[in-house]
Coordinates of C-alpha atoms and ligand atoms in Angstrom, one line a residue:
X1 CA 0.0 0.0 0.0
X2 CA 1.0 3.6 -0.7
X3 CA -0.4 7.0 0.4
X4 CA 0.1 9.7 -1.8
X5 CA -0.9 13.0 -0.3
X6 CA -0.7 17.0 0.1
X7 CA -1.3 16.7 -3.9
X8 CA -1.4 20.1 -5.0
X9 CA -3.7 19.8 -8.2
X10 CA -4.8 16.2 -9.1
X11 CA -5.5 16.8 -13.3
X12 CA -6.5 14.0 -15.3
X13 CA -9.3 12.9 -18.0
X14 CA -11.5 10.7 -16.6
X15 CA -12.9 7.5 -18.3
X16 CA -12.3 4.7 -20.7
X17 CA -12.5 4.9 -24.4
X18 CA -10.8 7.9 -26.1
X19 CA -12.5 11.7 -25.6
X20 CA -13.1 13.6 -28.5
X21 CA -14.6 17.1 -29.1
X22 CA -15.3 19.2 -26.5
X23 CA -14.6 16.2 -23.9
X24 CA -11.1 16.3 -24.6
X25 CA -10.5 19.1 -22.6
X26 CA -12.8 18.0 -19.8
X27 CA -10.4 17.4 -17.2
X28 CA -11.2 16.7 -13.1
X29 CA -9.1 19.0 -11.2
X30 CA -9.0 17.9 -7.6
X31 CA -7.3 20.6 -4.9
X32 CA -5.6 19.3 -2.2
X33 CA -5.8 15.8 -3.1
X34 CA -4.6 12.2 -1.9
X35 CA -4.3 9.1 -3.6
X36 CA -4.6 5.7 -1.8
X37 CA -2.7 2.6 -4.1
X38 CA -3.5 -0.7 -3.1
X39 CA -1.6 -4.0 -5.3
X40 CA -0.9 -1.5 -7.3
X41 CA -4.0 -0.4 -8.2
X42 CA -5.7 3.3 -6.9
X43 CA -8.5 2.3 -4.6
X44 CA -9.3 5.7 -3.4
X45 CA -9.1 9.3 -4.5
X46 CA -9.6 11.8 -1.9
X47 CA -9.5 16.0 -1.9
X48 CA -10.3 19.0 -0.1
X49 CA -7.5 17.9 2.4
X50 CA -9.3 14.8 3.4
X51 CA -7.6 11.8 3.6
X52 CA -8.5 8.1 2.9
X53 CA -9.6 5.7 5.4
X54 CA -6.2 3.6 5.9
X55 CA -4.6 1.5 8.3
X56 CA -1.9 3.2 10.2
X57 CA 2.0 3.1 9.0
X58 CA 1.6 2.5 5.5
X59 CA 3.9 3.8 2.9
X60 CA 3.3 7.6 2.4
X61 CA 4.5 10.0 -0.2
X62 CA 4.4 13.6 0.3
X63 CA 3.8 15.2 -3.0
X64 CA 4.7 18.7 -1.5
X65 CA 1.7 20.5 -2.9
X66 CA 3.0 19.9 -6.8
X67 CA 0.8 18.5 -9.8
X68 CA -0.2 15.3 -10.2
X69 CA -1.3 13.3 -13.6
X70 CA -1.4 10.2 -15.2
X71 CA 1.6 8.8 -16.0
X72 CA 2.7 9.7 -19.7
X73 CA 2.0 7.4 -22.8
X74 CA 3.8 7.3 -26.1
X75 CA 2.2 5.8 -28.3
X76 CA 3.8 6.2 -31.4
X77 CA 7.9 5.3 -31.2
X78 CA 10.5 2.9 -33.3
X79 CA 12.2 2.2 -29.9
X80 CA 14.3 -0.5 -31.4
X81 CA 17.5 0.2 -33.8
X82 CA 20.7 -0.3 -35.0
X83 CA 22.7 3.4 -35.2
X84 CA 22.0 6.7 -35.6
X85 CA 21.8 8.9 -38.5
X86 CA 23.4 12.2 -37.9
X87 CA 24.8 12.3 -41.1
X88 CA 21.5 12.9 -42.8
X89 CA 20.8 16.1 -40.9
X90 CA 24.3 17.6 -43.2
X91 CA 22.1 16.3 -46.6
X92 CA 18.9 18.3 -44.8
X93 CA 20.6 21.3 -44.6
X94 CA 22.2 21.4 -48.2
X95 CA 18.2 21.1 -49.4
X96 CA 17.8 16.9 -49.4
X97 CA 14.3 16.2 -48.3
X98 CA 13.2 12.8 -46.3
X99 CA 12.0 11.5 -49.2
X100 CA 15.1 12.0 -51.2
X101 CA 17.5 10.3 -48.8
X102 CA 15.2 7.6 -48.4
X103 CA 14.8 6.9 -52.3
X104 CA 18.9 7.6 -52.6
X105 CA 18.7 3.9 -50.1
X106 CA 19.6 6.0 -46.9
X107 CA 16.7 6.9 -44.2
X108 CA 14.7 4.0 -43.3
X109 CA 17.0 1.5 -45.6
X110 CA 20.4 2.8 -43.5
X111 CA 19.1 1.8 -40.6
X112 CA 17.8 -1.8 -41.7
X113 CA 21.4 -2.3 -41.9
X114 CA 22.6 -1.2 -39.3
X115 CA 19.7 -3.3 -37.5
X116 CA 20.5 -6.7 -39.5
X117 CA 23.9 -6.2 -38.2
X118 CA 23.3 -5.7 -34.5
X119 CA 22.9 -8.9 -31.6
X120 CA 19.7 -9.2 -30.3
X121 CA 21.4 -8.0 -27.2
X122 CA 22.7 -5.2 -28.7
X123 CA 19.4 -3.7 -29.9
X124 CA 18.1 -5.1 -26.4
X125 CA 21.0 -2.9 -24.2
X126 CA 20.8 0.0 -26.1
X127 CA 16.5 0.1 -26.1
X128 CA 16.7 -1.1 -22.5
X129 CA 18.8 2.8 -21.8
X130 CA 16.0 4.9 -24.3
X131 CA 13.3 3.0 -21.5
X132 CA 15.4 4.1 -18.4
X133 CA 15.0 8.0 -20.0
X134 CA 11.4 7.5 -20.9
X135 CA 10.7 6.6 -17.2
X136 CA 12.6 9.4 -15.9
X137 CA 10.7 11.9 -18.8
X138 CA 7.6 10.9 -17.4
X139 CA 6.3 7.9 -19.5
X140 CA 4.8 4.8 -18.1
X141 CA 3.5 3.0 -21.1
X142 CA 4.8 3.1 -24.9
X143 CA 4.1 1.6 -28.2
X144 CA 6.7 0.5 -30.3
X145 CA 7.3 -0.9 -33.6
X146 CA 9.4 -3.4 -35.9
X147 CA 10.4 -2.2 -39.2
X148 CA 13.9 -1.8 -39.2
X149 CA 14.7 -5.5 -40.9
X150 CA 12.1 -5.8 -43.7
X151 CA 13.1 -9.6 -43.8
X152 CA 11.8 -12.5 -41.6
X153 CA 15.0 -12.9 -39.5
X154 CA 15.3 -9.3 -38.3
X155 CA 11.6 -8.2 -38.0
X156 CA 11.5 -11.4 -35.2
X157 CA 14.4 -10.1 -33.6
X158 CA 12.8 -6.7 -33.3
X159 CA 9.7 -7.9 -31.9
X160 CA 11.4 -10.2 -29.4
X161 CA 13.5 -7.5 -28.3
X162 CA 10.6 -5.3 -27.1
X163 CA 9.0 -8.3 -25.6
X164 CA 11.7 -8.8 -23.8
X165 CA 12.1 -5.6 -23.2
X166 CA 8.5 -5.7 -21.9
X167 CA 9.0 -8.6 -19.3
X168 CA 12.1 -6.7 -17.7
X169 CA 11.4 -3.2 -17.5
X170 CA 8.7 -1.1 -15.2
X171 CA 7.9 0.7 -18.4
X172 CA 4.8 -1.3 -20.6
X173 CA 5.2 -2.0 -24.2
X174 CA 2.9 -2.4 -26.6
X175 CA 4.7 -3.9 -29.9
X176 CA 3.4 -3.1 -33.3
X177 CA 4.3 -4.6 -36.2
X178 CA 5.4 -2.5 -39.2
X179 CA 6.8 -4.9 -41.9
X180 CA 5.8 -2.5 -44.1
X181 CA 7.7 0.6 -43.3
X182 CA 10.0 0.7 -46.5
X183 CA 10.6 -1.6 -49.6
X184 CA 13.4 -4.2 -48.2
X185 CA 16.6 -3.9 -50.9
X186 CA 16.1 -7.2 -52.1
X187 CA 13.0 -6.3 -53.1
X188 CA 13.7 -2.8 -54.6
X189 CA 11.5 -1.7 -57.7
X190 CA 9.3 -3.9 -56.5
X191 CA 7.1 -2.7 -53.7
X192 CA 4.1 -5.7 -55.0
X193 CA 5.7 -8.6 -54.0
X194 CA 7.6 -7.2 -51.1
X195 CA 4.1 -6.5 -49.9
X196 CA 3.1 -10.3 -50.6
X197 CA 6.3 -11.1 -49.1
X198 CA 5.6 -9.2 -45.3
X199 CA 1.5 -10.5 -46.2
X200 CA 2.5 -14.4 -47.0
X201 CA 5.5 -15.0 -44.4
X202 CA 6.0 -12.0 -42.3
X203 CA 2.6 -11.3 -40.8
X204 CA 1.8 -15.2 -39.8
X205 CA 4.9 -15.7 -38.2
X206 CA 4.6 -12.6 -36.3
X207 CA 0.9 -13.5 -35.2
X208 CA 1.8 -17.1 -34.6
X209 CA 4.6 -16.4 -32.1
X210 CA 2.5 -13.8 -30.6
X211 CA 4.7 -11.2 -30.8
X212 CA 2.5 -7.7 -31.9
X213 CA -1.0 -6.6 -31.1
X214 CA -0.6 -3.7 -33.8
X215 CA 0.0 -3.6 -37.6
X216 CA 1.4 -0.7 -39.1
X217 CA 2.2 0.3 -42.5
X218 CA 3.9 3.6 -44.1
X219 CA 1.7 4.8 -46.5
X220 CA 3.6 7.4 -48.2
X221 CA 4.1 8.6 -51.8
X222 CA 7.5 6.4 -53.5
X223 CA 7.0 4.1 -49.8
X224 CA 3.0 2.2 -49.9
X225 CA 0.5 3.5 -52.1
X226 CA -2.8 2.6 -50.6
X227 CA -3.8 -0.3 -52.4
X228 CA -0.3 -1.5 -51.3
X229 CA -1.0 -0.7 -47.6
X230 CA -5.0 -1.6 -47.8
X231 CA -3.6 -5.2 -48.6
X232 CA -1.2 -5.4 -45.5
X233 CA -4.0 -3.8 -42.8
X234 CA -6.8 -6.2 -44.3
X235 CA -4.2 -9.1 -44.0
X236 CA -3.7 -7.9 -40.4
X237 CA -7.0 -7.4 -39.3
X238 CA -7.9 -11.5 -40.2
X239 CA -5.3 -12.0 -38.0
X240 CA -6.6 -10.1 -35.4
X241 CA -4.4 -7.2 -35.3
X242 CA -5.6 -3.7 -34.1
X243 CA -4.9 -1.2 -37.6
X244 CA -2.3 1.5 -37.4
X245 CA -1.1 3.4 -40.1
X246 CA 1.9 6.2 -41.0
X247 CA -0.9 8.3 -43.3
X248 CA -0.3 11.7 -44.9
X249 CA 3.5 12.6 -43.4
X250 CA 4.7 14.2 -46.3
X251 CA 1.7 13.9 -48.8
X252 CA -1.7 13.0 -48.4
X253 CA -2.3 10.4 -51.2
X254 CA -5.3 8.7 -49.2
X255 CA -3.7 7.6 -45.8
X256 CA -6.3 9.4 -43.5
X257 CA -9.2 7.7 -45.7
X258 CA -8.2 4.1 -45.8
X259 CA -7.3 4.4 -41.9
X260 CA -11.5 5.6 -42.1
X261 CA -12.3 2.6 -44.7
X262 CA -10.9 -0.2 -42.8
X263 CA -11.5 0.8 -39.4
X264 CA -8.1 1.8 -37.6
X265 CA -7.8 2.5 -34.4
X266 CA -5.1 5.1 -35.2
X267 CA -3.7 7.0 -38.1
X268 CA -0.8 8.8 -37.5
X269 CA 1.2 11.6 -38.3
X270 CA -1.3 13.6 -40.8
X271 CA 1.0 16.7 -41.3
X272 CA -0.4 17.2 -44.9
X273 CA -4.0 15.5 -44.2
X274 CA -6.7 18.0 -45.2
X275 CA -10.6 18.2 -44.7
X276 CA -11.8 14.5 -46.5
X277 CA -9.4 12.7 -45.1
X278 CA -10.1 15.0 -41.5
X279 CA -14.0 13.9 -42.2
X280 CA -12.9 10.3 -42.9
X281 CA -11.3 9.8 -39.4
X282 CA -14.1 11.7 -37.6
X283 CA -17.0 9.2 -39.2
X284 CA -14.4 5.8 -38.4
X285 CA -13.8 7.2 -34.7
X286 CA -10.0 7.3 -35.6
X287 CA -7.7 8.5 -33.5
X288 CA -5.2 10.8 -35.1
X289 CA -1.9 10.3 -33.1
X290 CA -0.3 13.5 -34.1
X291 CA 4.0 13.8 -33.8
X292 CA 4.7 17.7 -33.6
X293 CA 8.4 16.5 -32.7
X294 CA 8.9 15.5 -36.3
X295 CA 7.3 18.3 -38.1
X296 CA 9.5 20.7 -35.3
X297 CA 12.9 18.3 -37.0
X298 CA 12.0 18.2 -40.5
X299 CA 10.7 22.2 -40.6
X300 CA 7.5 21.0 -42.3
X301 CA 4.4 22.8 -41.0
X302 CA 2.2 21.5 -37.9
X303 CA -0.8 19.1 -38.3
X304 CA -4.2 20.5 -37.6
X305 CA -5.0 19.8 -34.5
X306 CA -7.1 22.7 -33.7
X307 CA -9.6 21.4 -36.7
X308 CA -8.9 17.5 -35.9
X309 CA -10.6 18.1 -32.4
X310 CA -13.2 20.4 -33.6
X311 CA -14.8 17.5 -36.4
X312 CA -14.8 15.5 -33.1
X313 CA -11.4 13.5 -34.1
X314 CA -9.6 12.2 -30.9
X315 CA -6.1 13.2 -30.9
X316 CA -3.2 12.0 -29.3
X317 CA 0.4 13.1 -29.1
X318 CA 3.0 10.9 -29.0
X319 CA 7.1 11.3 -29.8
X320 CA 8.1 9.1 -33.2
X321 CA 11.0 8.8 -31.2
X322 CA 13.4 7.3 -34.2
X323 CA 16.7 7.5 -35.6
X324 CA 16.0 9.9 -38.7
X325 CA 12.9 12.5 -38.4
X326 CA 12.7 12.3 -34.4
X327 CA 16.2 11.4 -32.6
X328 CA 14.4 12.7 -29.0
X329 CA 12.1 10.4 -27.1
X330 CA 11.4 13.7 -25.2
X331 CA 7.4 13.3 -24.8
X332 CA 7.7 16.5 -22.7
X333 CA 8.4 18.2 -25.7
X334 CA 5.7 17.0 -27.7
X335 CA 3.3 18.9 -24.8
X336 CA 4.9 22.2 -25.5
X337 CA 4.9 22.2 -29.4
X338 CA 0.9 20.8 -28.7
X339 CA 0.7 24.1 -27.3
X340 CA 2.7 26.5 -29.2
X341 CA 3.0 24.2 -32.6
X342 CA -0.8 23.3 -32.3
X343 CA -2.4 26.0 -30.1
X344 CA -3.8 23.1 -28.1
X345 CA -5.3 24.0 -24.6
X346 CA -3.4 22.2 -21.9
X347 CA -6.5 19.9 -20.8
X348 CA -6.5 19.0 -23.9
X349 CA -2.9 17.8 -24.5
X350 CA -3.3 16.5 -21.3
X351 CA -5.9 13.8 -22.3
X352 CA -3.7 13.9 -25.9
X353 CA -0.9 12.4 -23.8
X354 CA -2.3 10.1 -21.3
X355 CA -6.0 8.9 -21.9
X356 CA -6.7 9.1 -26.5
X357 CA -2.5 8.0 -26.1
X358 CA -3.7 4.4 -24.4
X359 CA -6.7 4.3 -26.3
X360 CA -4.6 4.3 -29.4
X361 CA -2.3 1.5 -28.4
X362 CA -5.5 -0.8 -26.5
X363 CA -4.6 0.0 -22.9
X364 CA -7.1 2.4 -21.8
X365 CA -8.8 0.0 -19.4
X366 CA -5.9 -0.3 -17.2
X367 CA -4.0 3.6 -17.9
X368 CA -4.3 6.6 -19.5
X369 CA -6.3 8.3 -16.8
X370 CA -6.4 8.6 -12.5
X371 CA -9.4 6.9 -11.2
X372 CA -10.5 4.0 -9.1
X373 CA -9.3 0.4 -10.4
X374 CA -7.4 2.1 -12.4
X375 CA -3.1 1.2 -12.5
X376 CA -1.3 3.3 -10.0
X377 CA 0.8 4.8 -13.0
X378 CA 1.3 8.3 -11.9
X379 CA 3.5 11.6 -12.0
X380 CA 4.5 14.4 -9.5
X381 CA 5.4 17.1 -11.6
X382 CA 7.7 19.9 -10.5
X383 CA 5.3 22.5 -11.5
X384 CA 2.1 24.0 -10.0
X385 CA -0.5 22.8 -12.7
X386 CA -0.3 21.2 -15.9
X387 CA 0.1 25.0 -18.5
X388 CA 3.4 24.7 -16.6
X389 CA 4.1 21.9 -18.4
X390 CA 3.0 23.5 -21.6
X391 CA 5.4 26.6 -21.5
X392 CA 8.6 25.8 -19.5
X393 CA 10.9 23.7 -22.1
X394 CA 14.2 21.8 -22.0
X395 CA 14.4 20.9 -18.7
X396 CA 12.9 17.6 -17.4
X397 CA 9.5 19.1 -15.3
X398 CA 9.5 15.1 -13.4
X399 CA 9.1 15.3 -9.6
X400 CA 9.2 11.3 -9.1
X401 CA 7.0 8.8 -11.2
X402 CA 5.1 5.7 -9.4
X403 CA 4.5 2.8 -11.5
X404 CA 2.0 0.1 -11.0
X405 CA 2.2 1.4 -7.5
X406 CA 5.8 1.4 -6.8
X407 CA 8.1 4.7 -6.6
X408 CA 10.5 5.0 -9.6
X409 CA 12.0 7.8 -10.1
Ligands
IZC501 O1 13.4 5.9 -39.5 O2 12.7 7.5 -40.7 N1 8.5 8.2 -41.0 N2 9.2 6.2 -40.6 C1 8.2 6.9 -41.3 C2 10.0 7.0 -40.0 C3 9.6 8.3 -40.2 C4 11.2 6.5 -39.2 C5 12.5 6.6 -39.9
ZN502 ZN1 6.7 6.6 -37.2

């Protein structure tokens, strides 16, 4: 057991499911709160300066009269690689776009080599550190995908790295697979049967060793048209796999609308997506897991989450924490450009961050929010309330973080 009190403000959406529309920014803001955690689970939230019926001489924390949420989700990272790719930012600068790299073989296709070529324990070591800076950031839960081996071998590898990954560390994962996140070299010139390829032998082995509980695909102008990526999500989906997809990041060719047509539970990214594809993912109940980190590193313009929220599209921010477009697994960031990038109200990146977040990757009946049952997945912040958060950058705002009832950081 564990008493958390003098809680300055308690902020957190409340409910399962993802908000949308005005319920985003519906937030209960308790005053002088306490939270009592029982087998790591909260089993009573007080306020006003009352206290919870407990027996004496259990655990306490004193939160010092600072803010407490939810504990962070990201739900959109590719937590698992070989390398980096500083290079690429020189070839940025002299006018190269992502695009261009990636079609020259670098981008995606530099780091499937660098990933082929690294131990399992490797990849494991190095992901294992990005988890130990998530934690301290602030994030409880993330979603993570495969898609830097575009072959049988190394898409496994990935995949049993984060579920090993998942077994060892506090922090939860939920894999995705993303087998279709570039054309594989041995396949190049012919995206068709690559396609058949991560459809016919990828996907089943991946399903049959249990390894993801997401598909993704890139669906991206010279990456997955969307006949290309409508094969791979319908071959997912009679495997059972919740539908994720990379729509409209540099062009919209149709992402946001197949994401509608075959009933995703995220589409993500949709820098470029404009009012069909917007209307698409309102009428499917989509949620649009928006990355301002990436448009912030590639200097493209923000997505529009002013007008996502207003159709009644849920939104969610996450990181894309990955070696090319993202290099920070900074979630903390993603809240301030929600606010200055997007012109997001706090309460609503708030919910962006912690509830729509584990909606989007299935957990929202155990986190994503601070309520009774819920998991004791929570963070003190070093700040007075949660627009704090939203306008002090660069530093790390974490007071301590409990997970599933234990104390952290
Ligand atoms: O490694 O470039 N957009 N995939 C689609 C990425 C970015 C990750 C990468
Ligand atoms: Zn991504």
């Amino acid at each position: 057991m564990l008493l958390i009190k003098n809680i300055g403000l308690l902020q957190t959406s409340v409910g399962t499911g993802c908000a949308r529309g005005i319920a985003q920014r519906e937030n209960l803001k308790l005053r002088n709160a306490a939270i009592l955690i029982e087998r790591g689970k909260i089993s009573e939230i007080t306020s006003d300066g009352v206290l919870p019926a407990c027996p004496r001489g259990i655990a306490e924390l004193d939160a010092k009269g600072l803010l407490v949420t939810p504990g962070l989700v990201d739900s959109h990272t590719h937590l698992v690689f070989g390398g980096w790719r500083q290079h690429e930012v020189q070839l940025k600068l002299k006018g190269a776009s992502y695009l261009e790299i990636l079609r020259a073989g670098g981008g995606i296709l530099d780091t499937v080599r660098k990933t082929r070529a690294a131990t399992e324990e490797e990849l494991y070591n190095k992901s294992l550190r990005f988890l130990d800076e998530m934690l301290a950031l602030g994030v409880t839960s993330v979603e993570a995908k495969s898609g830097y081996g575009l072959d049988l071998e190394t898409e496994l590898k990935q995949l049993r790295v984060l579920k090993a990954l998942n077994q060892d560390h506090k922090v939860d994962i939920v894999s995705t697979f993303m087998g279709a996140h570039a054309v594989a070299d041995e396949y190049a010139g012919n995206g068709n049967a690559y396609i058949d390829f991560v459809c016919e032998t990828v996907l089943p082995a991946v399903c049959e060793q249990g390894l993801a509980s997401c598909c993704d695909v890139f669906c991206e102008d010279s990456v997955f048209n969307v006949e290309q990526s409508r094969k791979v999500l319908n071959c997912a989906k009679e495997h059972g796999l919740k539908l994720k997809i990379h729509a409209d990041e540099i062009h919209a060719i149709g992402g946001a609308e197949l994401a509608g047509e075959v009933g995703a539970i995220s589409a993500e990214h949709l820098i470029a997506t404009e009012e069909a594809g917007m209307a698409a993912l309102a009428k499917a109940g989509t949620v649009a897991v928006l990355l301002p980190q990436t448009s912030f590193y590639l200097a493209k313009q923000y997505a529009k989450a002013k007008r996502m929220i207003e159709l009644g599209i849920p939104v969610a921010l996450a990181s894309d924490f990955n070696p090319g477009s993202c290099p920070s697994l900074n979630l903390q960031f993603a809240v301030n450009l929600g606010y200055l990038g997007y012109g997001l109200q706090p309460e609503e990146i708030l919910t962006a961050v912690t509830r729509n977040a584990a909606y989007a990757i299935g957990l929202d009946k155990s986190v994503g929010t601070l309520e009774k049952g819920k998991q004791a997945d929570i963070v003190i912040w070093d700040a007075p309330d949660f627009e704090m958060l939203c306008y002090r950058f660069g530093s790390n705002q974490v007071h301590s973080v409990i997970k599933k009832g234990e104390i952290v950081v």
